[in-house]
mmCIF file of N, CA and C in Angstrom:
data_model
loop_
_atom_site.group_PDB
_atom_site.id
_atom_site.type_symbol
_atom_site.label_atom_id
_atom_site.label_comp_id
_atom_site.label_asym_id
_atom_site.label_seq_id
_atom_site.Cartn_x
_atom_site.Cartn_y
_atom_site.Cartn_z
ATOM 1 N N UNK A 1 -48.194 -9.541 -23.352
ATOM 2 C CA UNK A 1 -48.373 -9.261 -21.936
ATOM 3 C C UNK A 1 -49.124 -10.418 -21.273
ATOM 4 N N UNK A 2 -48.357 -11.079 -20.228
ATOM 5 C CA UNK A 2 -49.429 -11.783 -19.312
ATOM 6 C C UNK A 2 -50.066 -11.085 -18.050
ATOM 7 N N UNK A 3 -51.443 -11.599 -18.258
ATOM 8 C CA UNK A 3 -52.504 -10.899 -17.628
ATOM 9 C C UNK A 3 -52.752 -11.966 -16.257
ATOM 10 N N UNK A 4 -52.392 -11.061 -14.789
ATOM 11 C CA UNK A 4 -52.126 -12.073 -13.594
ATOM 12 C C UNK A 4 -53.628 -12.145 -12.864
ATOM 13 N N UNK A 5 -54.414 -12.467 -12.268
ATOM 14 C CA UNK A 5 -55.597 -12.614 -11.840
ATOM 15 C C UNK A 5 -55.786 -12.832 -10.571
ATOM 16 N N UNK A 6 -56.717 -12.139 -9.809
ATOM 17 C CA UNK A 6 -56.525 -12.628 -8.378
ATOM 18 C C UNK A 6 -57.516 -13.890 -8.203
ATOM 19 N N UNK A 7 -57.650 -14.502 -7.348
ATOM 20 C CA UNK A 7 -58.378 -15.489 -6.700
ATOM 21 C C UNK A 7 -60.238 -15.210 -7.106
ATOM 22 N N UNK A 8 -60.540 -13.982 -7.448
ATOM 23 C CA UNK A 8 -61.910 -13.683 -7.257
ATOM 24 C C UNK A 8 -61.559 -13.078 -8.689
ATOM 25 N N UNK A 9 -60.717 -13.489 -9.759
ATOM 26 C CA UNK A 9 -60.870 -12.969 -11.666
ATOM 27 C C UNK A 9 -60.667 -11.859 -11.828
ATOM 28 N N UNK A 10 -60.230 -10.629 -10.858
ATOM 29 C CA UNK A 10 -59.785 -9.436 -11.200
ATOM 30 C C UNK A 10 -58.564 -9.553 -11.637
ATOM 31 N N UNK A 11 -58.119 -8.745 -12.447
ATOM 32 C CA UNK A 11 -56.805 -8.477 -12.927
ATOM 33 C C UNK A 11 -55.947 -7.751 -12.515
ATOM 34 N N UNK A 12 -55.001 -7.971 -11.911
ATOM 35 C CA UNK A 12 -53.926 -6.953 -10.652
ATOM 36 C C UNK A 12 -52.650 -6.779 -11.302
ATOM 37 N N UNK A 13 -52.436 -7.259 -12.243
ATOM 38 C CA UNK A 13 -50.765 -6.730 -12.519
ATOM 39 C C UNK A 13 -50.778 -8.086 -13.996
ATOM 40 N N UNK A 14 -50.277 -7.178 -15.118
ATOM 41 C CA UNK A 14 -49.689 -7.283 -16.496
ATOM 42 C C UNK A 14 -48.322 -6.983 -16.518
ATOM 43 N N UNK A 15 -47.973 -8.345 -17.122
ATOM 44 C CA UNK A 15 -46.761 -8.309 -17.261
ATOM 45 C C UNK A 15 -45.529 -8.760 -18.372
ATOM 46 N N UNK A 16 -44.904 -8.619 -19.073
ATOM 47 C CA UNK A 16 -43.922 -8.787 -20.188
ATOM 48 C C UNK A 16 -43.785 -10.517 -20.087
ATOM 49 N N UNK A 17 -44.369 -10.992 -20.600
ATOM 50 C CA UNK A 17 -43.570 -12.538 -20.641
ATOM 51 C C UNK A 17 -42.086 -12.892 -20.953
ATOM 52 N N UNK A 18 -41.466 -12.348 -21.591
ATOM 53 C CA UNK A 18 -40.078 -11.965 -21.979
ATOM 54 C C UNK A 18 -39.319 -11.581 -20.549
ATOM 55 N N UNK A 19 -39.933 -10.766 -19.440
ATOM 56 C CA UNK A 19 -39.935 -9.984 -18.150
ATOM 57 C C UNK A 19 -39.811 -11.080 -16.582
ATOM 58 N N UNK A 20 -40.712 -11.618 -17.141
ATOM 59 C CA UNK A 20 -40.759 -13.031 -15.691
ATOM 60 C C UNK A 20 -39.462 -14.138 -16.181
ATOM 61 N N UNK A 21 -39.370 -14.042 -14.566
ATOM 62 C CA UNK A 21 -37.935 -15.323 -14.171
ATOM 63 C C UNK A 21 -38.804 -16.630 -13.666
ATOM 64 N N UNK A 22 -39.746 -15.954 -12.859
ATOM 65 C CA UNK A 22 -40.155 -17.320 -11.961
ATOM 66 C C UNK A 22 -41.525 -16.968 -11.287
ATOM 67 N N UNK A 23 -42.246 -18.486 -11.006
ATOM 68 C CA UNK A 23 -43.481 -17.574 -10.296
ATOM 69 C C UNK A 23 -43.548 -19.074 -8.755
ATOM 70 N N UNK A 24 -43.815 -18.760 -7.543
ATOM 71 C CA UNK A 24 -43.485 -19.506 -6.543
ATOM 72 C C UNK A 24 -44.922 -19.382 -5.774
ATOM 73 N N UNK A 25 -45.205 -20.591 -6.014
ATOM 74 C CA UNK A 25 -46.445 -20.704 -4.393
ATOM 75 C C UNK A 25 -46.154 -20.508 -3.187
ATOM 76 N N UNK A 26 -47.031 -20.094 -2.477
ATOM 77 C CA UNK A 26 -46.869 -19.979 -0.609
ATOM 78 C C UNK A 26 -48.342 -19.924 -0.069
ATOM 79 N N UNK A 27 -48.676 -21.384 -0.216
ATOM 80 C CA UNK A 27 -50.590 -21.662 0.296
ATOM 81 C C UNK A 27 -51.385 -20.448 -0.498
ATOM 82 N N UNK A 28 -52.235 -19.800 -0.338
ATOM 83 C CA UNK A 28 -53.090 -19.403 -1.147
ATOM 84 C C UNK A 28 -52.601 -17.915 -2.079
ATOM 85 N N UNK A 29 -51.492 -18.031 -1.849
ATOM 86 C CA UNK A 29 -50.627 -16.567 -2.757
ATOM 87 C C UNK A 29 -49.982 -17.411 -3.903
ATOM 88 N N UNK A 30 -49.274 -16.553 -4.757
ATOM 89 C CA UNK A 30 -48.088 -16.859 -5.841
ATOM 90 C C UNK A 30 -47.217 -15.417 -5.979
ATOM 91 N N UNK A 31 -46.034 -15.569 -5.882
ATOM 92 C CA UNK A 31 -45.012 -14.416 -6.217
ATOM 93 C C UNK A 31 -44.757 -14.568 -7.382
ATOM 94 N N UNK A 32 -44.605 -13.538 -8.487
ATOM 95 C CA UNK A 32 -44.271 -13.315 -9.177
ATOM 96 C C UNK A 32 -43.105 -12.963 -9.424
ATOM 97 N N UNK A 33 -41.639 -13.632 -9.451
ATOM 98 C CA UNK A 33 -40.469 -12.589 -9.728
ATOM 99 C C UNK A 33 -39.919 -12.353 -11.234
ATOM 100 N N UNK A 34 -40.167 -10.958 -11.568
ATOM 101 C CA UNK A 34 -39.810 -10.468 -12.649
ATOM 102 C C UNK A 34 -38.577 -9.238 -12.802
ATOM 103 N N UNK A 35 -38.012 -9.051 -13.787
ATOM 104 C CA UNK A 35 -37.078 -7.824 -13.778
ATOM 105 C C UNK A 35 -37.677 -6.507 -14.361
ATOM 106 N N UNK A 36 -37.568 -5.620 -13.730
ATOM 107 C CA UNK A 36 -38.144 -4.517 -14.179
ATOM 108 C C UNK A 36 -37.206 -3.459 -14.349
ATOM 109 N N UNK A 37 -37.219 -3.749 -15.464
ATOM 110 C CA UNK A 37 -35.484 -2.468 -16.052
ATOM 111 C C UNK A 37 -33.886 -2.848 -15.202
ATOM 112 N N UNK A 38 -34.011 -4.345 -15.214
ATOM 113 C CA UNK A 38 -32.502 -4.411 -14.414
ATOM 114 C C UNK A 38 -33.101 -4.547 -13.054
ATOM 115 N N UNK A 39 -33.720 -4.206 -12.221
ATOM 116 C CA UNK A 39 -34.327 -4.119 -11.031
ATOM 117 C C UNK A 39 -35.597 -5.324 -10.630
ATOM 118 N N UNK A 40 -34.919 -6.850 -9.777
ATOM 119 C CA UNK A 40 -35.677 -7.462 -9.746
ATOM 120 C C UNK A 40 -36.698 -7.190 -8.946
ATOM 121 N N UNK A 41 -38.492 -7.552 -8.685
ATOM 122 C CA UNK A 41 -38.994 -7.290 -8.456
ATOM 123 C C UNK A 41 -39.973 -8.682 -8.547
ATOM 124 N N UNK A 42 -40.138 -8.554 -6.890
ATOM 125 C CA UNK A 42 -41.521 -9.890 -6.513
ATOM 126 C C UNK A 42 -43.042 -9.415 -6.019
ATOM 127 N N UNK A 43 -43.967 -9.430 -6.922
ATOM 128 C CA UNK A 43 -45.296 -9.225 -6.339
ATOM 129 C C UNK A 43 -45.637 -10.543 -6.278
ATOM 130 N N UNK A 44 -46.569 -9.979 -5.061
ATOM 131 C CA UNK A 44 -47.525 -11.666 -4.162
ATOM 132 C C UNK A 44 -48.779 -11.360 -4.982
ATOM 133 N N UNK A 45 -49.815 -12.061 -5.438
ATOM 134 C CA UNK A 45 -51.284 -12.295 -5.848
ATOM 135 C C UNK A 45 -51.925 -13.294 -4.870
ATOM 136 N N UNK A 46 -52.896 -12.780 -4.537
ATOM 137 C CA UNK A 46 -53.592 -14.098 -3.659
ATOM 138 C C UNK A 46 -54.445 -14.764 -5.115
ATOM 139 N N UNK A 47 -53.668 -16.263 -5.240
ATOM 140 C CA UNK A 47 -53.782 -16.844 -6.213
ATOM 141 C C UNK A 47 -52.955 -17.880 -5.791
ATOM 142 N N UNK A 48 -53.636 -19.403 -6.670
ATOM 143 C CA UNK A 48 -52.780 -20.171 -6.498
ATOM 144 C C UNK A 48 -51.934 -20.488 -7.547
ATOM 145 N N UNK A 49 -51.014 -21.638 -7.549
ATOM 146 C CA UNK A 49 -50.273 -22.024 -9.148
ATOM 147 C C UNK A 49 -51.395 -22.367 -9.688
ATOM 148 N N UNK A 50 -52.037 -23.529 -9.617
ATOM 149 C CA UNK A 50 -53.456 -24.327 -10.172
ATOM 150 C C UNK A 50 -53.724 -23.306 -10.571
ATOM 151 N N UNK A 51 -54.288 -22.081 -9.981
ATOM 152 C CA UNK A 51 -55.110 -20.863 -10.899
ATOM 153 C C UNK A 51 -54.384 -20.058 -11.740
ATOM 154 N N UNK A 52 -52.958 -19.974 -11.841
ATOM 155 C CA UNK A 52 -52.318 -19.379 -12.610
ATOM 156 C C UNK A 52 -51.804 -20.011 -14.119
ATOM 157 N N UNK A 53 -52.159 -21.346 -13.796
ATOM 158 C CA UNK A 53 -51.377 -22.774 -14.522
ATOM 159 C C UNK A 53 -51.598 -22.343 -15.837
ATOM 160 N N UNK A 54 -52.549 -22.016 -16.525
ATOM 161 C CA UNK A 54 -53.189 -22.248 -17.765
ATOM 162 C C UNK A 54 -52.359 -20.519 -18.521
ATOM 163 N N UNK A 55 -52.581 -19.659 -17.799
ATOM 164 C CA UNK A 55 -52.152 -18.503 -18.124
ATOM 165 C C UNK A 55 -50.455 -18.293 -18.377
ATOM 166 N N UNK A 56 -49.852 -19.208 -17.851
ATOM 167 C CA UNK A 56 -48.311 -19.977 -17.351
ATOM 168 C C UNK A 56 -48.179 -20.392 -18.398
ATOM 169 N N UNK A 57 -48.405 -21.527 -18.732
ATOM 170 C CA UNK A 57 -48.294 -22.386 -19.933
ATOM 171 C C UNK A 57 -48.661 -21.910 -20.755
ATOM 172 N N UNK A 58 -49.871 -20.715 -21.213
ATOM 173 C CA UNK A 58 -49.852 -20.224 -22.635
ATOM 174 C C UNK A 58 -49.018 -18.976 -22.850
ATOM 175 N N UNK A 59 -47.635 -18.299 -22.362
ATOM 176 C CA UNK A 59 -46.760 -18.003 -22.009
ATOM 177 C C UNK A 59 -45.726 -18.605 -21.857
ATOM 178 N N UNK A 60 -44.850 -19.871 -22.194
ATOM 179 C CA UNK A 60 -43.963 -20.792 -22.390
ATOM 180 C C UNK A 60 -43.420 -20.505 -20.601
ATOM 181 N N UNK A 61 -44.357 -20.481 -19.784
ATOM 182 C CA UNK A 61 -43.554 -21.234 -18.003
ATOM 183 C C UNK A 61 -43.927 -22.018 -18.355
ATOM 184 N N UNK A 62 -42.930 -22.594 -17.459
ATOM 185 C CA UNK A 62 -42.710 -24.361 -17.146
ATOM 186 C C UNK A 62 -42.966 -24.703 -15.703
ATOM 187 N N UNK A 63 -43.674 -25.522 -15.202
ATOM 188 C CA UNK A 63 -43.634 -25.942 -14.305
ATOM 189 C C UNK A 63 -42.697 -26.803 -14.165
ATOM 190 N N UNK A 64 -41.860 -26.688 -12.789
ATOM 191 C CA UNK A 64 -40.321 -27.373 -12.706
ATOM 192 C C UNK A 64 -40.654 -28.096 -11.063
ATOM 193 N N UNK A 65 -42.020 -27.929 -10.769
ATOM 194 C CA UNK A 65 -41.849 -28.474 -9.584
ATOM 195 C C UNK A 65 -43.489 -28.308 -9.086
ATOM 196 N N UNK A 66 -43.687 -28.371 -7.512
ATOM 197 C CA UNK A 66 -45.146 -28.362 -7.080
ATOM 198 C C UNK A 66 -45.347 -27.078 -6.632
ATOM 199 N N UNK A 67 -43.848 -26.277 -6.356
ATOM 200 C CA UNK A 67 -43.826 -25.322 -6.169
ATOM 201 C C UNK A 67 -43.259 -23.828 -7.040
ATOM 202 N N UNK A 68 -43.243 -24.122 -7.952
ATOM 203 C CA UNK A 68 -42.465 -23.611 -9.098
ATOM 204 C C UNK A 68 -42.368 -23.394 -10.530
ATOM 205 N N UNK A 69 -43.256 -22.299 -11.100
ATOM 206 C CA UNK A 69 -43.109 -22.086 -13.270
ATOM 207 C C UNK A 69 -41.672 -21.414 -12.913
ATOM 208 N N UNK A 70 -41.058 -21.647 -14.071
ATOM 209 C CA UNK A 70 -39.786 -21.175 -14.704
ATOM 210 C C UNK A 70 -39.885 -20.774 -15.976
ATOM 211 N N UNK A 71 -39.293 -19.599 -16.162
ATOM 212 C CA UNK A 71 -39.318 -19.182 -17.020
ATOM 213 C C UNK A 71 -37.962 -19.923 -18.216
ATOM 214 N N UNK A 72 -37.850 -20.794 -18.901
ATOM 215 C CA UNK A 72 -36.718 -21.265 -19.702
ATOM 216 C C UNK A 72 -36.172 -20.295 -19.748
ATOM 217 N N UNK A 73 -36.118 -19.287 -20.920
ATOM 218 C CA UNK A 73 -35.765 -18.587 -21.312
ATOM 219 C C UNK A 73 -34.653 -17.697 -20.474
ATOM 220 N N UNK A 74 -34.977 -17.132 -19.265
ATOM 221 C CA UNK A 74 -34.219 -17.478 -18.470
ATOM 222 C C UNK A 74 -32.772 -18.450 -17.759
ATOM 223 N N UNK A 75 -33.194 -19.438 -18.156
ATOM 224 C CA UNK A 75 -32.787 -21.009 -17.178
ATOM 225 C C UNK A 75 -31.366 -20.369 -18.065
ATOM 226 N N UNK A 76 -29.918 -20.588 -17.019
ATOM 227 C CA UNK A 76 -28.936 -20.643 -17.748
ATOM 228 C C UNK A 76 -27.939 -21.673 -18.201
ATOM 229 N N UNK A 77 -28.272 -22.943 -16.614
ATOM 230 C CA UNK A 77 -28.183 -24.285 -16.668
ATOM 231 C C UNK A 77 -28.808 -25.037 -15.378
ATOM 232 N N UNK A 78 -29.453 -26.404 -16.454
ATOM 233 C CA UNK A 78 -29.789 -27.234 -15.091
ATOM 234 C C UNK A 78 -28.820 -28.090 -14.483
ATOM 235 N N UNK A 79 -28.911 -28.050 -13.412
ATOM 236 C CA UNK A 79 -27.769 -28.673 -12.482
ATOM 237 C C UNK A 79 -27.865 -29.648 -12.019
ATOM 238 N N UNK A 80 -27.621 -30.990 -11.531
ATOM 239 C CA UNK A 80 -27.436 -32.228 -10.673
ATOM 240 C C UNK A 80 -26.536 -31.878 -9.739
ATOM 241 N N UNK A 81 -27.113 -31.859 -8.349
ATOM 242 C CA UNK A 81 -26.320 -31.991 -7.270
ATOM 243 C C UNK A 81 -26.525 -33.075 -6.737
ATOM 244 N N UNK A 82 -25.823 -33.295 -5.309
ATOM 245 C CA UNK A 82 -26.320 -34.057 -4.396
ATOM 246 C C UNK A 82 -27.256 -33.949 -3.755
ATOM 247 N N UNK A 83 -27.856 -32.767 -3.364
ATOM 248 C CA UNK A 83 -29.381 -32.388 -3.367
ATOM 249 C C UNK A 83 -30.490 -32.059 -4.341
ATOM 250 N N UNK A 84 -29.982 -32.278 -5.474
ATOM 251 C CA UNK A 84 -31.311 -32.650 -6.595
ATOM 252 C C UNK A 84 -30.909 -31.816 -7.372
ATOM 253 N N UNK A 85 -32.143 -31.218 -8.172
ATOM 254 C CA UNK A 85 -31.647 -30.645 -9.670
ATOM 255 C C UNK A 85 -32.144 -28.990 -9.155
ATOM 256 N N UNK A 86 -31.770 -28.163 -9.665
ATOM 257 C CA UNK A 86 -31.726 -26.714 -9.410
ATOM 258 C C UNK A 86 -31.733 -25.869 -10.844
ATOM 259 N N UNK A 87 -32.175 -25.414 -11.308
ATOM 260 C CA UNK A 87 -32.657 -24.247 -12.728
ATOM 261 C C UNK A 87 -31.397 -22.779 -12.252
ATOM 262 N N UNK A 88 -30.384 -22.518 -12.573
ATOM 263 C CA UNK A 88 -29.641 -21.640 -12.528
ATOM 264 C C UNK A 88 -30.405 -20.765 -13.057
ATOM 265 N N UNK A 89 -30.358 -19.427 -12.723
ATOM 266 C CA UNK A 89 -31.393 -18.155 -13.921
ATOM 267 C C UNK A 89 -29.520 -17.393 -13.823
ATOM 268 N N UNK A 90 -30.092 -17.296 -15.276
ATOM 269 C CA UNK A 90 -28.708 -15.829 -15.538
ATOM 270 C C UNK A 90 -29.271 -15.005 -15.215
ATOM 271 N N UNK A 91 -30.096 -14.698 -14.502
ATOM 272 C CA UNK A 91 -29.981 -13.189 -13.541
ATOM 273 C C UNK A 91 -29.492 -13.093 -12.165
ATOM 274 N N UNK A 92 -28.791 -11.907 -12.205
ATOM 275 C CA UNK A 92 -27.652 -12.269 -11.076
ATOM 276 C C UNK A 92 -28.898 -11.781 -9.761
ATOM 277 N N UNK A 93 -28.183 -12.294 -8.842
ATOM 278 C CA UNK A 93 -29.530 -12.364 -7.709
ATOM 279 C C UNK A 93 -30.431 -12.992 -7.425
ATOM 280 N N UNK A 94 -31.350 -13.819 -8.045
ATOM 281 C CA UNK A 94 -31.671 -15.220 -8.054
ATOM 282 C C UNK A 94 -31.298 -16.342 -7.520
ATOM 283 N N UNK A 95 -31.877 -16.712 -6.790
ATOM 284 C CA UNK A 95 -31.680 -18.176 -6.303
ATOM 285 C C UNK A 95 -31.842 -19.293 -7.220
ATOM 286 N N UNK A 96 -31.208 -20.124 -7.105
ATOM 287 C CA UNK A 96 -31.456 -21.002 -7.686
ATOM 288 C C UNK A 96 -32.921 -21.546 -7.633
ATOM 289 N N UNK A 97 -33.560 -22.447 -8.869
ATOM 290 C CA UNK A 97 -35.140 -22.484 -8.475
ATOM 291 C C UNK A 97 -35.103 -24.457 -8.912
ATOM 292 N N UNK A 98 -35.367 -24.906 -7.718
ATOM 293 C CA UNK A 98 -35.413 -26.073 -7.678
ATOM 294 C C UNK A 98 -36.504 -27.033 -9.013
ATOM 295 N N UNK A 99 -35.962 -27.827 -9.174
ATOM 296 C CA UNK A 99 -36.414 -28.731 -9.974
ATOM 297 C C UNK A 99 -36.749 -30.333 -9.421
ATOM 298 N N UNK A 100 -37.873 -30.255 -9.724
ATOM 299 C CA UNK A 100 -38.749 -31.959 -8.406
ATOM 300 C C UNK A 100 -38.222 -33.447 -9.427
ATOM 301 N N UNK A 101 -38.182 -34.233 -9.153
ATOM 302 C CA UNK A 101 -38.231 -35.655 -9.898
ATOM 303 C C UNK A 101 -38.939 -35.507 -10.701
ATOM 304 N N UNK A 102 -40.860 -35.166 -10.191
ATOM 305 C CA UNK A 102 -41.392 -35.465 -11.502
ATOM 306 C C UNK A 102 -41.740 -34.583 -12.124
ATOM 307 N N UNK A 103 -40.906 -33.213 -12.182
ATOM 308 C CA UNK A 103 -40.938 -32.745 -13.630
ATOM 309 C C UNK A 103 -39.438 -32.469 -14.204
ATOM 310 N N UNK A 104 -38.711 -33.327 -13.983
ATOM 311 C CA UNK A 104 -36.922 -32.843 -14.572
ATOM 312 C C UNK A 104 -36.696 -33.595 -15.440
ATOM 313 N N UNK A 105 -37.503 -34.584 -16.091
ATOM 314 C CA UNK A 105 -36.781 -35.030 -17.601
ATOM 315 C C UNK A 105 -37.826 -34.093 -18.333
ATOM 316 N N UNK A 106 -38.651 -33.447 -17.942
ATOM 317 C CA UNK A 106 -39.765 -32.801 -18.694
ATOM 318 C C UNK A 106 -38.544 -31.670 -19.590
ATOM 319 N N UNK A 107 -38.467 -30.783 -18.330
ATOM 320 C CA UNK A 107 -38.140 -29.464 -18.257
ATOM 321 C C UNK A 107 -36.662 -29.710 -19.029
ATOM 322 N N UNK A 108 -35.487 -30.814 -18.328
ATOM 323 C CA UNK A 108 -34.048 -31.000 -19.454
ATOM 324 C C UNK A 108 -34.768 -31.075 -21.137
ATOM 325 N N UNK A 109 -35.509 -31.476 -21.144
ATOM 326 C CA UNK A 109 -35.957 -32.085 -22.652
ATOM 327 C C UNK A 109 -36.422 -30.700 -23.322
ATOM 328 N N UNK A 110 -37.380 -29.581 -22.778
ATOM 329 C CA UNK A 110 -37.773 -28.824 -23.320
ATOM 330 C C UNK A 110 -36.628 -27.744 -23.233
ATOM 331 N N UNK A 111 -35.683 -27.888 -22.187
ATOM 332 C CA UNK A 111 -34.640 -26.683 -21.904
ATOM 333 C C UNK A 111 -33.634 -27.371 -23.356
ATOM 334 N N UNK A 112 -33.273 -28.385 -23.267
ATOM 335 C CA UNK A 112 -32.267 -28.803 -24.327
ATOM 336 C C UNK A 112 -33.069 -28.902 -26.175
ATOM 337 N N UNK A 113 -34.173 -28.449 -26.171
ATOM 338 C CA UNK A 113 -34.259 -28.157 -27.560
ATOM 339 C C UNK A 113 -34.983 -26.237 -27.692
ATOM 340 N N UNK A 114 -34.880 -25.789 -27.059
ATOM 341 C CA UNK A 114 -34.920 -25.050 -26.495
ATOM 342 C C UNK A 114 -33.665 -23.692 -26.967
#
């Protein structure tokens, strides 16, 4: 279970690491989107990535961007467009979750042994 934290170290919502797709900044919040029995589902934490980072990473997210952990496990393929690189999730409903310059040879490298 990852244990989500608000801004002031309380603990607001546990969650299946196996369960999370993606987690997205928006200034001093982070959404969480996870599936909950087939049924996707986004909680906000007032929290930032920086404060979530460490809890992320010991949970195999990836940071794929400045705005963006990904869950691999998830990822169904990374893409090259003409507008940059994009993390497909095989869950249907999902947006695509962008991938920045400087973390996309990271994330191909760990997605392709992976």
């Amino acid at each position: 279970m990852v244990r989500f934290v608000d801004d002031k170290g309380n603990t607001k919502i546990m969650i299946g690491a196996d369960r999370i797709i993606s987690i997205e900044s928006a200034g001093n919040y982070v959404t969480i989107l996870y599936d909950d029995g087939g049924k996707l589902v986004r909680y906000s934490l007032r929290n930032t990535l920086k404060g979530v980072e460490d809890v992320c990473a010991a949970n195999g997210l990836v940071r794929c961007h400045r705005s963006y952990f990904v869950n691999l496990s998830k990822v169904k393929i990374i893409r090259r467009t003409p507008d940059g690189v994009f993390a497909e999730i095989e869950h249907q409903g999902v947006d695509n979750i962008p991938v920045s310059k400087s973390y996309a040879s990271e994330l191909i490298r760990l997605f392709s042994e992976g």
